Amino acid sequence: MQQRPRLVIGNWKMNGDLASNAALVASVVAGLATETDCQVAVCVPFPYLSQVAGRLTGSSIALGSQDVSEFERGAFTGEVSASMLHDFGCRYAIVGHSERRTWFGDTSERVALKAERAIGQGITPIACIGETLQEREQGRAEEIVAMQLDAVLERIGTKGIAASVLAYEPVWAIGTGKTAAPEEAQAMHASIRAHVAKHDAKVAAGLVILYGGSVKASNAGLLFGCADIDGGLIGGASLVADDFLGIVKAKTGTAAS
Ligand code: PEP
């Protein structure tokens, strides 16, 4: 069985200010000063990329953005290009977060273009896919996730997928306090990996697939202990240093109180 690295990524969403960011990053950096076999990154709002980049210098924590433009450059007011993110040292860019799909009209095709732009600048896209509660209740969860994945696969191919991270985030679990049961999440992760394996088994075996949706220190160990779950994309809990560190350091296969 292929060993994949554990990866935990914080998604700060539209939270923070100069003072609280400084305190949060300082605590997380200090908490990770000793060896951890987990790779860690924080995806921060665009205006704070420079501040956080500076404060992560010398640490093992990587920097990421929460989105990237599908366009290369030019008259696209309000957009931020992949090359700009590259200038600020971003290693990751979230694309297709369900909040962007819901509130800002990001279609799967647009998400695929964004992933392609990120890869073009050497930035790893974290492509988010996941079904709504209604879709799950209709028994369509796997079909919906496969459709979202196919849109990305069609654009960037398995070579692009090999340069990406996927995040399975059931929409009903994001920010709701409801976490998918480990078996439920594992089943979807296995199905995502099997879907990619139909195109390229080697790429599928090496693909890092994160789970996202109300992950906490108390449930992270059980989720991360599942065979096809390689870490987490963490929203709310990434805003509190102790909570985030508890997730990063969660012991595989155990439930903490
Ligand atoms: C997210 O924003 O990607 C997320 C998973 O949020 P939360 O952890 O708050 O559910």
mmCIF file with all atom_site columns, N, CA and C and ligand atoms in Angstrom, residues 9-13 94 97-99 128 167-179 211-216 232-239 247, ligand 1:
data_model
loop_
_atom_site.group_PDB
_atom_site.id
_atom_site.type_symbol
_atom_site.label_atom_id
_atom_site.label_alt_id
_atom_site.label_comp_id
_atom_site.label_asym_id
_atom_site.label_entity_id
_atom_site.label_seq_id
_atom_site.pdbx_PDB_ins_code
_atom_site.Cartn_x
_atom_site.Cartn_y
_atom_site.Cartn_z
_atom_site.occupancy
_atom_site.B_iso_or_equiv
_atom_site.pdbx_formal_charge
_atom_site.auth_seq_id
_atom_site.auth_comp_id
_atom_site.auth_asym_id
_atom_site.auth_atom_id
_atom_site.pdbx_PDB_model_num
ATOM   1   N N  . ILE A 1 9   ? -4.798  21.370 6.461  1.00 0.00 ? 9   ILE A N  1
ATOM   2   C CA . ILE A 1 9   ? -4.806  22.741 5.938  1.00 0.00 ? 9   ILE A CA 1
ATOM   3   C C  . ILE A 1 9   ? -5.907  23.543 6.616  1.00 0.00 ? 9   ILE A C  1
ATOM   4   N N  . GLY A 1 10  ? -5.531  24.696 7.132  1.00 0.00 ? 10  GLY A N  1
ATOM   5   C CA . GLY A 1 10  ? -6.515  25.601 7.733  1.00 0.00 ? 10  GLY A CA 1
ATOM   6   C C  . GLY A 1 10  ? -7.085  26.540 6.685  1.00 0.00 ? 10  GLY A C  1
ATOM   7   N N  . ASN A 1 11  ? -8.386  26.679 6.713  1.00 0.00 ? 11  ASN A N  1
ATOM   8   C CA . ASN A 1 11  ? -9.057  27.643 5.834  1.00 0.00 ? 11  ASN A CA 1
ATOM   9   C C  . ASN A 1 11  ? -9.683  28.704 6.736  1.00 0.00 ? 11  ASN A C  1
ATOM   10  N N  . TRP A 1 12  ? -9.036  29.863 6.778  1.00 0.00 ? 12  TRP A N  1
ATOM   11  C CA . TRP A 1 12  ? -9.486  30.912 7.704  1.00 0.00 ? 12  TRP A CA 1
ATOM   12  C C  . TRP A 1 12  ? -10.796 31.564 7.252  1.00 0.00 ? 12  TRP A C  1
ATOM   13  N N  . LYS A 1 13  ? -11.174 31.324 6.005  1.00 0.00 ? 13  LYS A N  1
ATOM   14  C CA . LYS A 1 13  ? -12.350 32.002 5.416  1.00 0.00 ? 13  LYS A CA 1
ATOM   15  C C  . LYS A 1 13  ? -12.185 33.528 5.591  1.00 0.00 ? 13  LYS A C  1
ATOM   16  N N  . ILE A 1 94  ? -6.980  27.037 -2.591 1.00 0.00 ? 94  ILE A N  1
ATOM   17  C CA . ILE A 1 94  ? -8.254  26.311 -2.563 1.00 0.00 ? 94  ILE A CA 1
ATOM   18  C C  . ILE A 1 94  ? -9.036  26.711 -3.812 1.00 0.00 ? 94  ILE A C  1
ATOM   19  N N  . HIS A 1 97  ? -14.338 25.725 -3.329 1.00 0.00 ? 97  HIS A N  1
ATOM   20  C CA . HIS A 1 97  ? -14.966 25.564 -2.008 1.00 0.00 ? 97  HIS A CA 1
ATOM   21  C C  . HIS A 1 97  ? -16.473 25.739 -2.172 1.00 0.00 ? 97  HIS A C  1
ATOM   22  N N  . SER A 1 98  ? -17.239 24.991 -1.397 1.00 0.00 ? 98  SER A N  1
ATOM   23  C CA . SER A 1 98  ? -18.706 25.020 -1.592 1.00 0.00 ? 98  SER A CA 1
ATOM   24  C C  . SER A 1 98  ? -19.275 26.411 -1.350 1.00 0.00 ? 98  SER A C  1
ATOM   25  N N  . GLU A 1 99  ? -18.603 27.208 -0.494 1.00 0.00 ? 99  GLU A N  1
ATOM   26  C CA . GLU A 1 99  ? -19.109 28.573 -0.286 1.00 0.00 ? 99  GLU A CA 1
ATOM   27  C C  . GLU A 1 99  ? -18.943 29.403 -1.552 1.00 0.00 ? 99  GLU A C  1
ATOM   28  N N  . CYS A 1 128 ? -12.022 21.291 -4.148 1.00 0.00 ? 128 CYS A N  1
ATOM   29  C CA . CYS A 1 128 ? -13.069 20.824 -3.226 1.00 0.00 ? 128 CYS A CA 1
ATOM   30  C C  . CYS A 1 128 ? -14.258 20.254 -4.004 1.00 0.00 ? 128 CYS A C  1
ATOM   31  N N  . ALA A 1 167 ? -10.181 17.681 -1.915 1.00 0.00 ? 167 ALA A N  1
ATOM   32  C CA . ALA A 1 167 ? -10.808 17.754 -0.579 1.00 0.00 ? 167 ALA A CA 1
ATOM   33  C C  . ALA A 1 167 ? -12.271 17.369 -0.732 1.00 0.00 ? 167 ALA A C  1
ATOM   34  N N  . TYR A 1 168 ? -12.626 16.254 -0.090 1.00 0.00 ? 168 TYR A N  1
ATOM   35  C CA . TYR A 1 168 ? -14.041 15.874 -0.060 1.00 0.00 ? 168 TYR A CA 1
ATOM   36  C C  . TYR A 1 168 ? -14.692 16.607 1.109  1.00 0.00 ? 168 TYR A C  1
ATOM   37  N N  . GLU A 1 169 ? -15.600 17.513 0.761  1.00 0.00 ? 169 GLU A N  1
ATOM   38  C CA . GLU A 1 169 ? -16.272 18.310 1.788  1.00 0.00 ? 169 GLU A CA 1
ATOM   39  C C  . GLU A 1 169 ? -17.782 18.219 1.575  1.00 0.00 ? 169 GLU A C  1
ATOM   40  N N  . PRO A 1 170 ? -18.457 17.314 2.278  1.00 0.00 ? 170 PRO A N  1
ATOM   41  C CA . PRO A 1 170 ? -19.910 17.274 2.148  1.00 0.00 ? 170 PRO A CA 1
ATOM   42  C C  . PRO A 1 170 ? -20.485 18.612 2.617  1.00 0.00 ? 170 PRO A C  1
ATOM   43  N N  . VAL A 1 171 ? -21.287 19.231 1.771  1.00 0.00 ? 171 VAL A N  1
ATOM   44  C CA . VAL A 1 171 ? -21.742 20.600 2.054  1.00 0.00 ? 171 VAL A CA 1
ATOM   45  C C  . VAL A 1 171 ? -22.486 20.647 3.391  1.00 0.00 ? 171 VAL A C  1
ATOM   46  N N  . TRP A 1 172 ? -23.202 19.574 3.708  1.00 0.00 ? 172 TRP A N  1
ATOM   47  C CA . TRP A 1 172 ? -23.994 19.538 4.930  1.00 0.00 ? 172 TRP A CA 1
ATOM   48  C C  . TRP A 1 172 ? -23.146 19.458 6.192  1.00 0.00 ? 172 TRP A C  1
ATOM   49  N N  . ALA A 1 173 ? -21.843 19.243 6.022  1.00 0.00 ? 173 ALA A N  1
ATOM   50  C CA . ALA A 1 173 ? -20.970 19.114 7.194  1.00 0.00 ? 173 ALA A CA 1
ATOM   51  C C  . ALA A 1 173 ? -20.122 20.366 7.411  1.00 0.00 ? 173 ALA A C  1
ATOM   52  N N  . ILE A 1 174 ? -20.191 21.323 6.479  1.00 0.00 ? 174 ILE A N  1
ATOM   53  C CA . ILE A 1 174 ? -19.297 22.479 6.584  1.00 0.00 ? 174 ILE A CA 1
ATOM   54  C C  . ILE A 1 174 ? -19.889 23.534 7.508  1.00 0.00 ? 174 ILE A C  1
ATOM   55  N N  . GLY A 1 175 ? -19.181 23.790 8.587  1.00 0.00 ? 175 GLY A N  1
ATOM   56  C CA . GLY A 1 175 ? -19.586 24.829 9.532  1.00 0.00 ? 175 GLY A CA 1
ATOM   57  C C  . GLY A 1 175 ? -20.867 24.509 10.284 1.00 0.00 ? 175 GLY A C  1
ATOM   58  N N  . THR A 1 176 ? -21.323 23.271 10.218 1.00 0.00 ? 176 THR A N  1
ATOM   59  C CA . THR A 1 176 ? -22.606 22.909 10.832 1.00 0.00 ? 176 THR A CA 1
ATOM   60  C C  . THR A 1 176 ? -22.428 22.147 12.142 1.00 0.00 ? 176 THR A C  1
ATOM   61  N N  . GLY A 1 177 ? -21.206 21.694 12.404 1.00 0.00 ? 177 GLY A N  1
ATOM   62  C CA . GLY A 1 177 ? -20.979 20.858 13.587 1.00 0.00 ? 177 GLY A CA 1
ATOM   63  C C  . GLY A 1 177 ? -21.292 19.389 13.298 1.00 0.00 ? 177 GLY A C  1
ATOM   64  N N  . LYS A 1 178 ? -21.894 19.104 12.134 1.00 0.00 ? 178 LYS A N  1
ATOM   65  C CA . LYS A 1 178 ? -22.181 17.701 11.766 1.00 0.00 ? 178 LYS A CA 1
ATOM   66  C C  . LYS A 1 178 ? -20.997 17.161 10.959 1.00 0.00 ? 178 LYS A C  1
ATOM   67  N N  . THR A 1 179 ? -20.379 16.131 11.465 1.00 0.00 ? 179 THR A N  1
ATOM   68  C CA . THR A 1 179 ? -19.256 15.543 10.726 1.00 0.00 ? 179 THR A CA 1
ATOM   69  C C  . THR A 1 179 ? -19.737 14.250 10.079 1.00 0.00 ? 179 THR A C  1
ATOM   70  N N  . TYR A 1 211 ? -10.339 15.276 4.006  1.00 0.00 ? 211 TYR A N  1
ATOM   71  C CA . TYR A 1 211 ? -11.750 15.376 4.401  1.00 0.00 ? 211 TYR A CA 1
ATOM   72  C C  . TYR A 1 211 ? -11.955 16.753 5.033  1.00 0.00 ? 211 TYR A C  1
ATOM   73  N N  . GLY A 1 212 ? -13.076 17.379 4.729  1.00 0.00 ? 212 GLY A N  1
ATOM   74  C CA . GLY A 1 212 ? -13.412 18.651 5.367  1.00 0.00 ? 212 GLY A CA 1
ATOM   75  C C  . GLY A 1 212 ? -14.867 18.689 5.755  1.00 0.00 ? 212 GLY A C  1
ATOM   76  N N  . GLY A 1 213 ? -15.140 19.260 6.912  1.00 0.00 ? 213 GLY A N  1
ATOM   77  C CA . GLY A 1 213 ? -16.519 19.395 7.387  1.00 0.00 ? 213 GLY A CA 1
ATOM   78  C C  . GLY A 1 213 ? -16.561 19.141 8.879  1.00 0.00 ? 213 GLY A C  1
ATOM   79  N N  . SER A 1 214 ? -16.481 20.245 9.639  1.00 0.00 ? 214 SER A N  1
ATOM   80  C CA . SER A 1 214 ? -16.590 20.184 11.104 1.00 0.00 ? 214 SER A CA 1
ATOM   81  C C  . SER A 1 214 ? -15.595 19.213 11.744 1.00 0.00 ? 214 SER A C  1
ATOM   82  N N  . VAL A 1 215 ? -14.363 19.199 11.206 1.00 0.00 ? 215 VAL A N  1
ATOM   83  C CA . VAL A 1 215 ? -13.326 18.388 11.861 1.00 0.00 ? 215 VAL A CA 1
ATOM   84  C C  . VAL A 1 215 ? -12.894 19.093 13.148 1.00 0.00 ? 215 VAL A C  1
ATOM   85  N N  . LYS A 1 216 ? -12.741 18.298 14.205 1.00 0.00 ? 216 LYS A N  1
ATOM   86  C CA . LYS A 1 216 ? -12.303 18.809 15.506 1.00 0.00 ? 216 LYS A CA 1
ATOM   87  C C  . LYS A 1 216 ? -11.204 17.871 16.009 1.00 0.00 ? 216 LYS A C  1
ATOM   88  N N  . GLY A 1 232 ? -6.955  16.727 6.591  1.00 0.00 ? 232 GLY A N  1
ATOM   89  C CA . GLY A 1 232 ? -8.189  17.502 6.639  1.00 0.00 ? 232 GLY A CA 1
ATOM   90  C C  . GLY A 1 232 ? -8.043  18.930 6.142  1.00 0.00 ? 232 GLY A C  1
ATOM   91  N N  . LEU A 1 233 ? -9.166  19.449 5.652  1.00 0.00 ? 233 LEU A N  1
ATOM   92  C CA . LEU A 1 233 ? -9.293  20.879 5.362  1.00 0.00 ? 233 LEU A CA 1
ATOM   93  C C  . LEU A 1 233 ? -10.179 21.426 6.477  1.00 0.00 ? 233 LEU A C  1
ATOM   94  N N  . ILE A 1 234 ? -9.618  22.348 7.250  1.00 0.00 ? 234 ILE A N  1
ATOM   95  C CA . ILE A 1 234 ? -10.224 22.725 8.520  1.00 0.00 ? 234 ILE A CA 1
ATOM   96  C C  . ILE A 1 234 ? -10.674 24.182 8.483  1.00 0.00 ? 234 ILE A C  1
ATOM   97  N N  . GLY A 1 235 ? -11.945 24.422 8.698  1.00 0.00 ? 235 GLY A N  1
ATOM   98  C CA . GLY A 1 235 ? -12.460 25.795 8.709  1.00 0.00 ? 235 GLY A CA 1
ATOM   99  C C  . GLY A 1 235 ? -12.415 26.360 10.113 1.00 0.00 ? 235 GLY A C  1
ATOM   100 N N  . GLY A 1 236 ? -13.577 26.352 10.795 1.00 0.00 ? 236 GLY A N  1
ATOM   101 C CA . GLY A 1 236 ? -13.714 26.992 12.102 1.00 0.00 ? 236 GLY A CA 1
ATOM   102 C C  . GLY A 1 236 ? -12.595 26.674 13.085 1.00 0.00 ? 236 GLY A C  1
ATOM   103 N N  . ALA A 1 237 ? -12.228 25.420 13.167 1.00 0.00 ? 237 ALA A N  1
ATOM   104 C CA . ALA A 1 237 ? -11.234 25.033 14.172 1.00 0.00 ? 237 ALA A CA 1
ATOM   105 C C  . ALA A 1 237 ? -9.834  25.534 13.834 1.00 0.00 ? 237 ALA A C  1
ATOM   106 N N  . SER A 1 238 ? -9.611  26.041 12.613 1.00 0.00 ? 238 SER A N  1
ATOM   107 C CA . SER A 1 238 ? -8.271  26.546 12.295 1.00 0.00 ? 238 SER A CA 1
ATOM   108 C C  . SER A 1 238 ? -8.066  27.960 12.837 1.00 0.00 ? 238 SER A C  1
ATOM   109 N N  . LEU A 1 239 ? -9.128  28.547 13.397 1.00 0.00 ? 239 LEU A N  1
ATOM   110 C CA . LEU A 1 239 ? -9.034  29.923 13.915 1.00 0.00 ? 239 LEU A CA 1
ATOM   111 C C  . LEU A 1 239 ? -8.624  29.953 15.385 1.00 0.00 ? 239 LEU A C  1
ATOM   112 N N  . ILE A 1 247 ? -5.839  19.039 16.126 1.00 0.00 ? 247 ILE A N  1
ATOM   113 C CA . ILE A 1 247 ? -6.162  18.283 14.903 1.00 0.00 ? 247 ILE A CA 1
ATOM   114 C C  . ILE A 1 247 ? -4.865  17.799 14.235 1.00 0.00 ? 247 ILE A C  1
HETATM 115 C C1 . PEP B 2 .   ? -14.145 24.518 5.326  1.00 0.00 ? 1   PEP B C1 1
HETATM 116 O O1 . PEP B 2 .   ? -14.367 25.710 5.349  1.00 0.00 ? 1   PEP B O1 1
HETATM 117 O O2 . PEP B 2 .   ? -13.534 24.028 4.380  1.00 0.00 ? 1   PEP B O2 1
HETATM 118 C C2 . PEP B 2 .   ? -14.621 23.689 6.432  1.00 0.00 ? 1   PEP B C2 1
HETATM 119 C C3 . PEP B 2 .   ? -14.443 22.389 6.365  1.00 0.00 ? 1   PEP B C3 1
HETATM 120 O O3 . PEP B 2 .   ? -15.207 24.338 7.477  1.00 0.00 ? 1   PEP B O3 1
HETATM 121 P P1 . PEP B 2 .   ? -15.530 23.729 8.935  1.00 0.00 ? 1   PEP B P1 1
HETATM 122 O O4 . PEP B 2 .   ? -14.314 22.978 9.384  1.00 0.00 ? 1   PEP B O4 1
HETATM 123 O O5 . PEP B 2 .   ? -15.807 24.933 9.778  1.00 0.00 ? 1   PEP B O5 1
HETATM 124 O O6 . PEP B 2 .   ? -16.721 22.851 8.769  1.00 0.00 ? 1   PEP B O6 1
#
